[in-house]
PDB file of C-alpha atoms and ligand atoms in Angstrom:
ATOM      1  CA  MET A   1      11.392 -15.201  12.300  1.00  0.00           C
ATOM      2  CA  ASP A   2      11.749 -12.639   9.501  1.00  0.00           C
ATOM      3  CA  TYR A   3       9.779 -13.618   6.421  1.00  0.00           C
ATOM      4  CA  SER A   4      10.677 -10.561   4.284  1.00  0.00           C
ATOM      5  CA  ALA A   5      12.853 -12.609   1.922  1.00  0.00           C
ATOM      6  CA  ALA A   6      10.004 -15.094   1.446  1.00  0.00           C
ATOM      7  CA  LEU A   7       7.693 -12.168   0.655  1.00  0.00           C
ATOM      8  CA  HIS A   8       9.977 -10.915  -2.104  1.00  0.00           C
ATOM      9  CA  THR A   9      10.375 -14.370  -3.606  1.00  0.00           C
ATOM     10  CA  ALA A  10       6.599 -14.859  -3.571  1.00  0.00           C
ATOM     11  CA  ILE A  11       6.082 -11.498  -5.312  1.00  0.00           C
ATOM     12  CA  ASP A  12       8.555 -12.517  -8.053  1.00  0.00           C
ATOM     13  CA  ILE A  13       6.840 -15.869  -8.521  1.00  0.00           C
ATOM     14  CA  SER A  14       3.372 -14.288  -8.654  1.00  0.00           C
ATOM     15  CA  HIS A  15       4.610 -11.955 -11.395  1.00  0.00           C
ATOM     16  CA  GLU A  16       5.958 -14.881 -13.381  1.00  0.00           C
ATOM     17  CA  ALA A  17       2.601 -16.667 -13.128  1.00  0.00           C
ATOM     18  CA  GLY A  18       0.958 -13.379 -14.084  1.00  0.00           C
ATOM     19  CA  THR A  19       2.740 -13.342 -17.441  1.00  0.00           C
ATOM     20  CA  ILE A  20       1.150 -16.716 -18.223  1.00  0.00           C
ATOM     21  CA  ILE A  21      -2.326 -15.403 -17.379  1.00  0.00           C
ATOM     22  CA  ARG A  22      -1.820 -12.181 -19.360  1.00  0.00           C
ATOM     23  CA  ALA A  23      -0.577 -14.097 -22.398  1.00  0.00           C
ATOM     24  CA  ALA A  24      -3.660 -16.334 -22.369  1.00  0.00           C
ATOM     25  CA  PHE A  25      -6.209 -13.568 -21.799  1.00  0.00           C
ATOM     26  CA  PRO A  26      -8.669 -13.498 -23.423  1.00  0.00           C
ATOM     27  CA  GLU A  27      -8.054 -15.542 -26.572  1.00  0.00           C
ATOM     28  CA  THR A  28      -7.110 -18.964 -25.240  1.00  0.00           C
ATOM     29  CA  ALA A  29      -9.204 -18.739 -22.088  1.00  0.00           C
ATOM     30  CA  LEU A  30     -12.480 -19.711 -23.723  1.00  0.00           C
ATOM     31  CA  SER A  31     -11.132 -22.683 -25.634  1.00  0.00           C
ATOM     32  CA  THR A  32      -9.740 -24.679 -22.730  1.00  0.00           C
ATOM     33  CA  ILE A  33     -12.539 -24.793 -20.160  1.00  0.00           C
ATOM     34  CA  VAL A  34     -13.225 -27.994 -18.252  1.00  0.00           C
ATOM     35  CA  ARG A  35     -16.040 -27.975 -15.691  1.00  0.00           C
ATOM     36  CA  LYS A  36     -15.216 -29.224 -12.176  1.00  0.00           C
ATOM     37  CA  GLY A  37     -18.922 -28.666 -11.377  1.00  0.00           C
ATOM     38  CA  PRO A  38     -21.942 -27.080 -13.149  1.00  0.00           C
ATOM     39  CA  VAL A  39     -20.606 -23.532 -12.628  1.00  0.00           C
ATOM     40  CA  ASN A  40     -17.042 -24.291 -11.512  1.00  0.00           C
ATOM     41  CA  PRO A  41     -14.636 -24.093 -14.454  1.00  0.00           C
ATOM     42  CA  VAL A  42     -10.925 -24.741 -14.701  1.00  0.00           C
ATOM     43  CA  THR A  43      -8.793 -23.825 -17.717  1.00  0.00           C
ATOM     44  CA  ASP A  44      -5.358 -24.825 -18.967  1.00  0.00           C
ATOM     45  CA  THR A  45      -4.159 -21.476 -17.648  1.00  0.00           C
ATOM     46  CA  ASP A  46      -5.127 -22.349 -14.045  1.00  0.00           C
ATOM     47  CA  THR A  47      -2.905 -25.412 -14.228  1.00  0.00           C
ATOM     48  CA  ALA A  48      -0.101 -23.708 -16.158  1.00  0.00           C
ATOM     49  CA  ALA A  49       0.052 -20.900 -13.577  1.00  0.00           C
ATOM     50  CA  GLU A  50      -0.066 -23.391 -10.704  1.00  0.00           C
ATOM     51  CA  ASP A  51       2.723 -25.522 -12.235  1.00  0.00           C
ATOM     52  CA  VAL A  52       5.069 -22.534 -12.397  1.00  0.00           C
ATOM     53  CA  ILE A  53       4.250 -21.397  -8.869  1.00  0.00           C
ATOM     54  CA  VAL A  54       4.608 -24.852  -7.319  1.00  0.00           C
ATOM     55  CA  SER A  55       7.851 -25.725  -9.077  1.00  0.00           C
ATOM     56  CA  ARG A  56       9.467 -22.397  -8.187  1.00  0.00           C
ATOM     57  CA  LEU A  57       8.329 -22.648  -4.567  1.00  0.00           C
ATOM     58  CA  ARG A  58       9.691 -26.190  -4.267  1.00  0.00           C
ATOM     59  CA  THR A  59      13.096 -24.985  -5.451  1.00  0.00           C
ATOM     60  CA  ALA A  60      13.150 -21.884  -3.256  1.00  0.00           C
ATOM     61  CA  PHE A  61      11.662 -23.464  -0.106  1.00  0.00           C
ATOM     62  CA  PRO A  62      12.414 -27.200  -0.127  1.00  0.00           C
ATOM     63  CA  ALA A  63      11.460 -27.629   3.547  1.00  0.00           C
ATOM     64  CA  TYR A  64       8.027 -26.021   3.242  1.00  0.00           C
ATOM     65  CA  ARG A  65       4.772 -27.727   2.281  1.00  0.00           C
ATOM     66  CA  ILE A  66       2.352 -26.591  -0.447  1.00  0.00           C
ATOM     67  CA  LEU A  67      -1.453 -26.565  -0.649  1.00  0.00           C
ATOM     68  CA  ALA A  68      -2.580 -25.534  -4.133  1.00  0.00           C
ATOM     69  CA  GLU A  69      -6.137 -25.387  -5.501  1.00  0.00           C
ATOM     70  CA  GLU A  70      -5.626 -27.461  -8.625  1.00  0.00           C
ATOM     71  CA  GLY A  71      -3.918 -30.284  -6.751  1.00  0.00           C
ATOM     72  CA  GLY A  72      -0.292 -29.482  -7.547  1.00  0.00           C
ATOM     73  CA  GLY A  73       0.602 -29.303  -3.857  1.00  0.00           C
ATOM     74  CA  ASP A  74       0.956 -32.035  -1.343  1.00  0.00           C
ATOM     75  CA  ASP A  75      -0.849 -31.186   1.842  1.00  0.00           C
ATOM     76  CA  ALA A  76      -3.861 -29.967   3.778  1.00  0.00           C
ATOM     77  CA  LEU A  77      -3.855 -27.115   6.240  1.00  0.00           C
ATOM     78  CA  SER A  78      -2.802 -29.327   9.157  1.00  0.00           C
ATOM     79  CA  ALA A  79      -0.145 -28.787  11.821  1.00  0.00           C
ATOM     80  CA  GLY A  80       3.434 -29.153  10.628  1.00  0.00           C
ATOM     81  CA  PRO A  81       6.099 -27.131   8.832  1.00  0.00           C
ATOM     82  CA  PRO A  82       5.177 -23.816   7.173  1.00  0.00           C
ATOM     83  CA  ILE A  83       2.881 -24.262   4.190  1.00  0.00           C
ATOM     84  CA  TRP A  84       2.388 -22.194   1.032  1.00  0.00           C
ATOM     85  CA  VAL A  85      -1.317 -21.858   0.236  1.00  0.00           C
ATOM     86  CA  ILE A  86      -1.922 -21.046  -3.424  1.00  0.00           C
ATOM     87  CA  ASP A  87      -4.773 -19.988  -5.690  1.00  0.00           C
ATOM     88  CA  PRO A  88      -3.043 -19.773  -9.084  1.00  0.00           C
ATOM     89  CA  LEU A  89      -5.992 -18.055 -10.775  1.00  0.00           C
ATOM     90  CA  ASP A  90      -8.844 -16.638  -8.736  1.00  0.00           C
ATOM     91  CA  GLY A  91     -11.793 -15.585 -10.836  1.00  0.00           C
ATOM     92  CA  THR A  92     -11.641 -18.428 -13.343  1.00  0.00           C
ATOM     93  CA  ASN A  93     -15.235 -17.805 -14.382  1.00  0.00           C
ATOM     94  CA  ASN A  94     -14.304 -14.192 -15.167  1.00  0.00           C
ATOM     95  CA  PHE A  95     -11.209 -15.346 -17.036  1.00  0.00           C
ATOM     96  CA  ALA A  96     -13.129 -17.906 -19.069  1.00  0.00           C
ATOM     97  CA  HIS A  97     -15.619 -15.253 -20.168  1.00  0.00           C
ATOM     98  CA  GLY A  98     -13.071 -12.577 -20.991  1.00  0.00           C
ATOM     99  CA  PHE A  99     -14.105 -10.451 -17.978  1.00  0.00           C
ATOM    100  CA  PRO A 100     -10.855  -8.743 -16.912  1.00  0.00           C
ATOM    101  CA  HIS A 101     -10.875  -9.261 -13.143  1.00  0.00           C
ATOM    102  CA  VAL A 102      -8.643 -12.043 -11.830  1.00  0.00           C
ATOM    103  CA  GLY A 103      -5.969 -12.509  -9.178  1.00  0.00           C
ATOM    104  CA  ILE A 104      -3.184 -14.804  -8.051  1.00  0.00           C
ATOM    105  CA  SER A 105      -3.002 -15.488  -4.319  1.00  0.00           C
ATOM    106  CA  MET A 106      -0.006 -16.844  -2.401  1.00  0.00           C
ATOM    107  CA  ALA A 107       0.254 -17.090   1.390  1.00  0.00           C
ATOM    108  CA  LEU A 108       2.807 -18.633   3.703  1.00  0.00           C
ATOM    109  CA  VAL A 109       0.968 -20.044   6.706  1.00  0.00           C
ATOM    110  CA  VAL A 110       2.495 -21.124  10.031  1.00  0.00           C
ATOM    111  CA  ASP A 111       0.209 -22.852  12.559  1.00  0.00           C
ATOM    112  CA  ARG A 112      -2.895 -21.586  10.707  1.00  0.00           C
ATOM    113  CA  GLU A 113      -1.589 -17.987  10.808  1.00  0.00           C
ATOM    114  CA  PRO A 114      -0.622 -16.331   7.510  1.00  0.00           C
ATOM    115  CA  VAL A 115       2.814 -14.687   7.829  1.00  0.00           C
ATOM    116  CA  VAL A 116       3.297 -13.708   4.168  1.00  0.00           C
ATOM    117  CA  GLY A 117       0.555 -12.722   1.737  1.00  0.00           C
ATOM    118  CA  VAL A 118       0.705 -11.736  -1.936  1.00  0.00           C
ATOM    119  CA  ILE A 119      -2.265 -11.002  -4.181  1.00  0.00           C
ATOM    120  CA  TYR A 120      -1.319 -10.074  -7.737  1.00  0.00           C
ATOM    121  CA  ASP A 121      -3.738  -8.709 -10.346  1.00  0.00           C
ATOM    122  CA  PRO A 122      -1.930  -9.487 -13.609  1.00  0.00           C
ATOM    123  CA  LEU A 123      -4.331  -7.538 -15.830  1.00  0.00           C
ATOM    124  CA  ARG A 124      -3.936  -4.266 -13.879  1.00  0.00           C
ATOM    125  CA  ASN A 125      -0.392  -4.978 -12.717  1.00  0.00           C
ATOM    126  CA  GLU A 126      -1.293  -4.378  -9.070  1.00  0.00           C
ATOM    127  CA  THR A 127       0.594  -6.214  -6.348  1.00  0.00           C
ATOM    128  CA  PHE A 128      -0.891  -6.316  -2.848  1.00  0.00           C
ATOM    129  CA  ALA A 129       1.553  -7.674  -0.296  1.00  0.00           C
ATOM    130  CA  ALA A 130       2.059  -8.031   3.435  1.00  0.00           C
ATOM    131  CA  VAL A 131       4.365  -9.677   5.908  1.00  0.00           C
ATOM    132  CA  ALA A 132       3.298 -10.197   9.516  1.00  0.00           C
ATOM    133  CA  ASN A 133       3.901  -7.047  11.572  1.00  0.00           C
ATOM    134  CA  GLY A 134       5.323  -5.249   8.529  1.00  0.00           C
ATOM    135  CA  GLY A 135       2.244  -3.462   7.182  1.00  0.00           C
ATOM    136  CA  ALA A 136       0.541  -3.954   3.831  1.00  0.00           C
ATOM    137  CA  ALA A 137       1.386  -2.363   0.507  1.00  0.00           C
ATOM    138  CA  ARG A 138       0.056  -1.919  -3.016  1.00  0.00           C
ATOM    139  CA  ASN A 139       2.829  -1.718  -5.601  1.00  0.00           C
ATOM    140  CA  GLY A 140       5.267  -0.964  -2.796  1.00  0.00           C
ATOM    141  CA  ARG A 141       3.278   1.832  -1.102  1.00  0.00           C
ATOM    142  CA  LEU A 142       1.676   1.330   2.290  1.00  0.00           C
ATOM    143  CA  ILE A 143      -2.094   0.962   2.273  1.00  0.00           C
ATOM    144  CA  ARG A 144      -4.752   1.412   4.938  1.00  0.00           C
ATOM    145  CA  VAL A 145      -8.386   0.373   5.163  1.00  0.00           C
ATOM    146  CA  SER A 146     -11.131   2.983   4.762  1.00  0.00           C
ATOM    147  CA  GLN A 147     -12.460   5.132   7.582  1.00  0.00           C
ATOM    148  CA  VAL A 148     -16.178   4.636   6.926  1.00  0.00           C
ATOM    149  CA  GLU A 149     -17.919   4.384  10.304  1.00  0.00           C
ATOM    150  CA  TRP A 150     -21.377   3.016   9.537  1.00  0.00           C
ATOM    151  CA  LEU A 151     -22.785   0.216   7.465  1.00  0.00           C
ATOM    152  CA  GLU A 152     -25.263   2.552   5.803  1.00  0.00           C
ATOM    153  CA  ASP A 153     -22.290   4.448   4.279  1.00  0.00           C
ATOM    154  CA  ALA A 154     -20.363   1.314   3.356  1.00  0.00           C
ATOM    155  CA  PHE A 155     -19.501  -0.131  -0.057  1.00  0.00           C
ATOM    156  CA  LEU A 156     -19.459  -3.926   0.173  1.00  0.00           C
ATOM    157  CA  ALA A 157     -18.677  -7.044  -1.826  1.00  0.00           C
ATOM    158  CA  THR A 158     -19.674 -10.672  -1.639  1.00  0.00           C
ATOM    159  CA  GLY A 159     -19.691 -13.835  -3.740  1.00  0.00           C
ATOM    160  CA  PHE A 160     -21.697 -17.003  -4.266  1.00  0.00           C
ATOM    161  CA  ALA A 161     -20.306 -20.495  -3.847  1.00  0.00           C
ATOM    162  CA  TYR A 162     -20.184 -23.081  -6.603  1.00  0.00           C
ATOM    163  CA  ASP A 163     -23.069 -25.042  -5.015  1.00  0.00           C
ATOM    164  CA  ARG A 164     -25.321 -21.974  -5.242  1.00  0.00           C
ATOM    165  CA  ARG A 165     -27.808 -23.661  -7.574  1.00  0.00           C
ATOM    166  CA  THR A 166     -28.736 -26.286  -4.975  1.00  0.00           C
ATOM    167  CA  ALA A 167     -27.565 -25.074  -1.534  1.00  0.00           C
ATOM    168  CA  ILE A 168     -30.309 -24.075   0.920  1.00  0.00           C
ATOM    169  CA  ASP A 169     -28.183 -21.118   2.074  1.00  0.00           C
ATOM    170  CA  ASN A 170     -26.874 -19.687  -1.202  1.00  0.00           C
ATOM    171  CA  ASN A 171     -26.214 -16.225   0.314  1.00  0.00           C
ATOM    172  CA  THR A 172     -29.028 -14.446  -1.539  1.00  0.00           C
ATOM    173  CA  GLU A 173     -31.065 -13.678   1.591  1.00  0.00           C
ATOM    174  CA  ARG A 174     -27.995 -12.104   3.248  1.00  0.00           C
ATOM    175  CA  LEU A 175     -27.339 -10.178   0.035  1.00  0.00           C
ATOM    176  CA  ASP A 176     -30.859  -8.759   0.261  1.00  0.00           C
ATOM    177  CA  HIS A 177     -30.268  -7.556   3.827  1.00  0.00           C
ATOM    178  CA  PHE A 178     -26.896  -5.983   3.044  1.00  0.00           C
ATOM    179  CA  LEU A 179     -28.263  -4.304  -0.098  1.00  0.00           C
ATOM    180  CA  ARG A 180     -30.897  -2.597   2.026  1.00  0.00           C
ATOM    181  CA  ARG A 181     -28.360  -1.382   4.581  1.00  0.00           C
ATOM    182  CA  SER A 182     -25.354  -0.215   2.558  1.00  0.00           C
ATOM    183  CA  GLN A 183     -24.299   1.969  -0.357  1.00  0.00           C
ATOM    184  CA  GLY A 184     -24.031  -1.084  -2.597  1.00  0.00           C
ATOM    185  CA  VAL A 185     -22.836  -4.665  -2.862  1.00  0.00           C
ATOM    186  CA  ARG A 186     -20.505  -5.766  -5.661  1.00  0.00           C
ATOM    187  CA  ARG A 187     -20.084  -9.329  -6.913  1.00  0.00           C
ATOM    188  CA  ALA A 188     -17.008  -9.004  -9.077  1.00  0.00           C
ATOM    189  CA  GLY A 189     -16.105 -12.713  -9.025  1.00  0.00           C
ATOM    190  CA  ALA A 190     -12.599 -12.826  -7.535  1.00  0.00           C
ATOM    191  CA  ALA A 191     -12.582 -13.206  -3.759  1.00  0.00           C
ATOM    192  CA  VAL A 192      -8.857 -12.530  -3.474  1.00  0.00           C
ATOM    193  CA  LEU A 193      -9.310  -9.127  -5.111  1.00  0.00           C
ATOM    194  CA  ASP A 194     -12.319  -8.411  -2.879  1.00  0.00           C
ATOM    195  CA  LEU A 195     -10.024  -8.874   0.115  1.00  0.00           C
ATOM    196  CA  ALA A 196      -7.241  -6.782  -1.446  1.00  0.00           C
ATOM    197  CA  TYR A 197      -9.791  -4.035  -2.132  1.00  0.00           C
ATOM    198  CA  VAL A 198     -10.917  -4.019   1.513  1.00  0.00           C
ATOM    199  CA  ALA A 199      -7.258  -3.634   2.485  1.00  0.00           C
ATOM    200  CA  CYS A 200      -6.722  -0.584   0.274  1.00  0.00           C
ATOM    201  CA  GLY A 201     -10.048   1.092   1.041  1.00  0.00           C
ATOM    202  CA  ARG A 202     -11.833   0.562  -2.296  1.00  0.00           C
ATOM    203  CA  LEU A 203     -14.313  -1.554  -0.365  1.00  0.00           C
ATOM    204  CA  ASP A 204     -15.347  -1.150   3.272  1.00  0.00           C
ATOM    205  CA  GLY A 205     -16.416  -4.745   3.840  1.00  0.00           C
ATOM    206  CA  PHE A 206     -16.675  -8.208   2.296  1.00  0.00           C
ATOM    207  CA  TRP A 207     -18.342 -11.429   3.314  1.00  0.00           C
ATOM    208  CA  GLU A 208     -18.583 -14.832   1.667  1.00  0.00           C
ATOM    209  CA  LEU A 209     -19.224 -18.421   2.684  1.00  0.00           C
ATOM    210  CA  ARG A 210     -17.880 -21.769   1.559  1.00  0.00           C
ATOM    211  CA  LEU A 211     -14.589 -20.422   0.263  1.00  0.00           C
ATOM    212  CA  ASN A 212     -11.327 -22.331   0.715  1.00  0.00           C
ATOM    213  CA  PRO A 213      -8.029 -21.519   2.440  1.00  0.00           C
ATOM    214  CA  TRP A 214      -6.431 -20.583  -0.902  1.00  0.00           C
ATOM    215  CA  ASP A 215      -9.106 -17.900  -1.440  1.00  0.00           C
ATOM    216  CA  VAL A 216      -8.585 -16.169   1.906  1.00  0.00           C
ATOM    217  CA  ALA A 217      -5.145 -16.888   3.422  1.00  0.00           C
ATOM    218  CA  ALA A 218      -3.216 -14.051   1.766  1.00  0.00           C
ATOM    219  CA  GLY A 219      -6.134 -11.621   1.973  1.00  0.00           C
ATOM    220  CA  ILE A 220      -6.611 -12.149   5.711  1.00  0.00           C
ATOM    221  CA  LEU A 221      -3.043 -11.026   6.392  1.00  0.00           C
ATOM    222  CA  ILE A 222      -3.151  -8.125   3.927  1.00  0.00           C
ATOM    223  CA  VAL A 223      -6.434  -6.827   5.401  1.00  0.00           C
ATOM    224  CA  ARG A 224      -5.147  -7.107   8.982  1.00  0.00           C
ATOM    225  CA  GLU A 225      -1.805  -5.489   8.170  1.00  0.00           C
ATOM    226  CA  ALA A 226      -3.726  -2.616   6.544  1.00  0.00           C
ATOM    227  CA  GLY A 227      -5.565  -2.069   9.834  1.00  0.00           C
ATOM    228  CA  GLY A 228      -8.726  -4.069   9.060  1.00  0.00           C
ATOM    229  CA  TRP A 229     -10.390  -7.090  10.586  1.00  0.00           C
ATOM    230  CA  ALA A 230     -10.934 -10.592   9.261  1.00  0.00           C
ATOM    231  CA  THR A 231     -13.088 -13.031  11.232  1.00  0.00           C
ATOM    232  CA  ASN A 232     -15.551 -15.841  10.785  1.00  0.00           C
ATOM    233  CA  ALA A 233     -19.323 -15.270  10.983  1.00  0.00           C
ATOM    234  CA  VAL A 234     -19.335 -15.047  14.785  1.00  0.00           C
ATOM    235  CA  GLY A 235     -16.302 -12.798  15.136  1.00  0.00           C
ATOM    236  CA  SER A 236     -13.557 -15.349  15.781  1.00  0.00           C
ATOM    237  CA  PRO A 237     -10.232 -14.516  14.127  1.00  0.00           C
ATOM    238  CA  ASP A 238      -9.887 -18.200  13.130  1.00  0.00           C
ATOM    239  CA  CYS A 239     -11.250 -17.818   9.598  1.00  0.00           C
ATOM    240  CA  ILE A 240      -8.564 -19.370   7.408  1.00  0.00           C
ATOM    241  CA  SER A 241     -10.746 -22.342   6.460  1.00  0.00           C
ATOM    242  CA  GLY A 242     -12.800 -19.925   4.335  1.00  0.00           C
ATOM    243  CA  ASP A 243     -16.055 -21.551   5.559  1.00  0.00           C
ATOM    244  CA  PHE A 244     -17.365 -18.072   6.350  1.00  0.00           C
ATOM    245  CA  ILE A 245     -15.243 -14.953   6.149  1.00  0.00           C
ATOM    246  CA  VAL A 246     -16.113 -11.399   7.100  1.00  0.00           C
ATOM    247  CA  ALA A 247     -13.451  -8.790   6.322  1.00  0.00           C
ATOM    248  CA  SER A 248     -13.839  -5.090   6.899  1.00  0.00           C
ATOM    249  CA  ASN A 249     -12.217  -1.832   7.858  1.00  0.00           C
ATOM    250  CA  GLY A 250     -12.944  -2.823  11.493  1.00  0.00           C
ATOM    251  CA  ARG A 251     -15.311   0.092  12.105  1.00  0.00           C
ATOM    252  CA  ILE A 252     -18.319  -1.567  10.433  1.00  0.00           C
ATOM    253  CA  HIS A 253     -17.428  -5.093  11.529  1.00  0.00           C
ATOM    254  CA  ALA A 254     -19.844  -5.375  14.456  1.00  0.00           C
ATOM    255  CA  GLU A 255     -22.714  -4.144  12.280  1.00  0.00           C
ATOM    256  CA  MET A 256     -21.847  -6.678   9.568  1.00  0.00           C
ATOM    257  CA  LEU A 257     -21.727  -9.503  12.126  1.00  0.00           C
ATOM    258  CA  ARG A 258     -25.098  -8.419  13.506  1.00  0.00           C
ATOM    259  CA  VAL A 259     -26.777  -8.545  10.083  1.00  0.00           C
ATOM    260  CA  ILE A 260     -25.269 -12.002   9.539  1.00  0.00           C
ATOM    261  CA  ARG A 261     -26.333 -13.190  13.017  1.00  0.00           C
ATOM    262  CA  GLU A 262     -29.895 -11.939  12.698  1.00  0.00           C
ATOM    263  CA  GLY A 263     -30.309 -13.541   9.283  1.00  0.00           C
ATOM    264  CA  ALA A 264     -33.930 -13.712   8.188  1.00  0.00           C
ATOM    265  CA  GLU A 265     -34.959 -11.966  11.431  1.00  0.00           C
ATOM    266  CA  ALA A 266     -32.909  -8.850  10.626  1.00  0.00           C
ATOM    267  CA  PRO A 267     -35.273  -5.870  10.696  1.00  0.00           C
ATOM    268  CA  ARG A 268     -35.643  -3.969   7.438  1.00  0.00           C
ATOM    269  CA  PRO A 269     -34.474  -0.363   7.591  1.00  0.00           C
ATOM    270  CA  GLU A 270     -37.225   2.280   7.758  1.00  0.00           C
TER     271      GLU A 270
HETATM  272  C1  IPD B 301     -13.919 -18.275  -6.885  1.00  0.00           C
HETATM  273  C2  IPD B 301     -13.905 -16.760  -6.820  1.00  0.00           C
HETATM  274  C3  IPD B 301     -15.302 -16.210  -6.629  1.00  0.00           C
HETATM  275  C4  IPD B 301     -15.978 -16.799  -5.435  1.00  0.00           C
HETATM  276  C5  IPD B 301     -15.994 -18.313  -5.544  1.00  0.00           C
HETATM  277  C6  IPD B 301     -14.537 -18.808  -5.634  1.00  0.00           C
HETATM  278  P1  IPD B 301     -12.006 -19.508  -8.363  1.00  0.00           P
HETATM  279  O1  IPD B 301     -12.594 -18.790  -7.000  1.00  0.00           O
HETATM  280  O2  IPD B 301     -13.109 -16.311  -5.769  1.00  0.00           O
HETATM  281  O3  IPD B 301     -15.293 -14.810  -6.441  1.00  0.00           O
HETATM  282  O4  IPD B 301     -17.298 -16.317  -5.338  1.00  0.00           O
HETATM  283  O5  IPD B 301     -16.633 -18.849  -4.434  1.00  0.00           O
HETATM  284  O6  IPD B 301     -14.485 -20.198  -5.603  1.00  0.00           O
HETATM  285  O7  IPD B 301     -12.689 -20.813  -8.505  1.00  0.00           O
HETATM  286  O8  IPD B 301     -12.255 -18.597  -9.491  1.00  0.00           O
HETATM  287  O9  IPD B 301     -10.558 -19.669  -8.022  1.00  0.00           O
HETATM  288 CA1   CA B 302     -10.477 -18.974  -5.790  1.00  0.00          CA
HETATM  289 CA1   CA B 303      -8.699 -20.665  -8.630  1.00  0.00          CA
END
């Protein structure tokens, strides 16, 4: 099945949603926050962007299902017809504080495998896109992951889940270990852009736990089509749940998995 037409439609739709986000940034962002949890905001712009995406997808792909973060879709990631998996505004905390780093993520998933992925950064006008077996591109030009060989030379990113105030594993211990073994770890607050940045070589690796399918589905495909790897914490390619994702240029993947596996027992570098 050729999904190139679906890719182009998804890019158009992501750009339309992007105009809504750009128009609201930063003035109206702060005034419309509702908290889904203590540190988990949603704004009117999240829902406005999702409404546009969902209604346009329903018109363009009436036979496909939709899973969207703010509830505008109709399904879970179960077996069945192809499903669009949508994060209409990733980085809502950034958005709500006027921090210009947000993305829109759209993936078409068939039997838990993403076949189309689009990540659009509306504030930098960067479009990261991939179709299965067709390579990955940024603004229409092919991209590849970095060539960094070793973790000690790697530039990494991570994030912290919304239950980080109370969760026993809030990722800070792992952060400590990666900070000691790499060139740096960024926490820029938009997982979809972290994945896009691994794909285009701005980052060499990324890990995060307790994400959701809408945070990772498009990024998994874009990273893989750019020559990188995306797995769960033990190296299985089945990582679309977002429970634990490790994405990298492939070369440093085994070292990242080892640090994650060793956890508190990981030896400190000399
Ligand atoms: C969040 C961002 C953030 C990550 C959180 C996500 P949202 O998504 O991707 O970087 O650390 O875990 O939930 O809520 O802004 O769409
Ligand atoms: Ca998200
Ligand atoms: Ca979101």
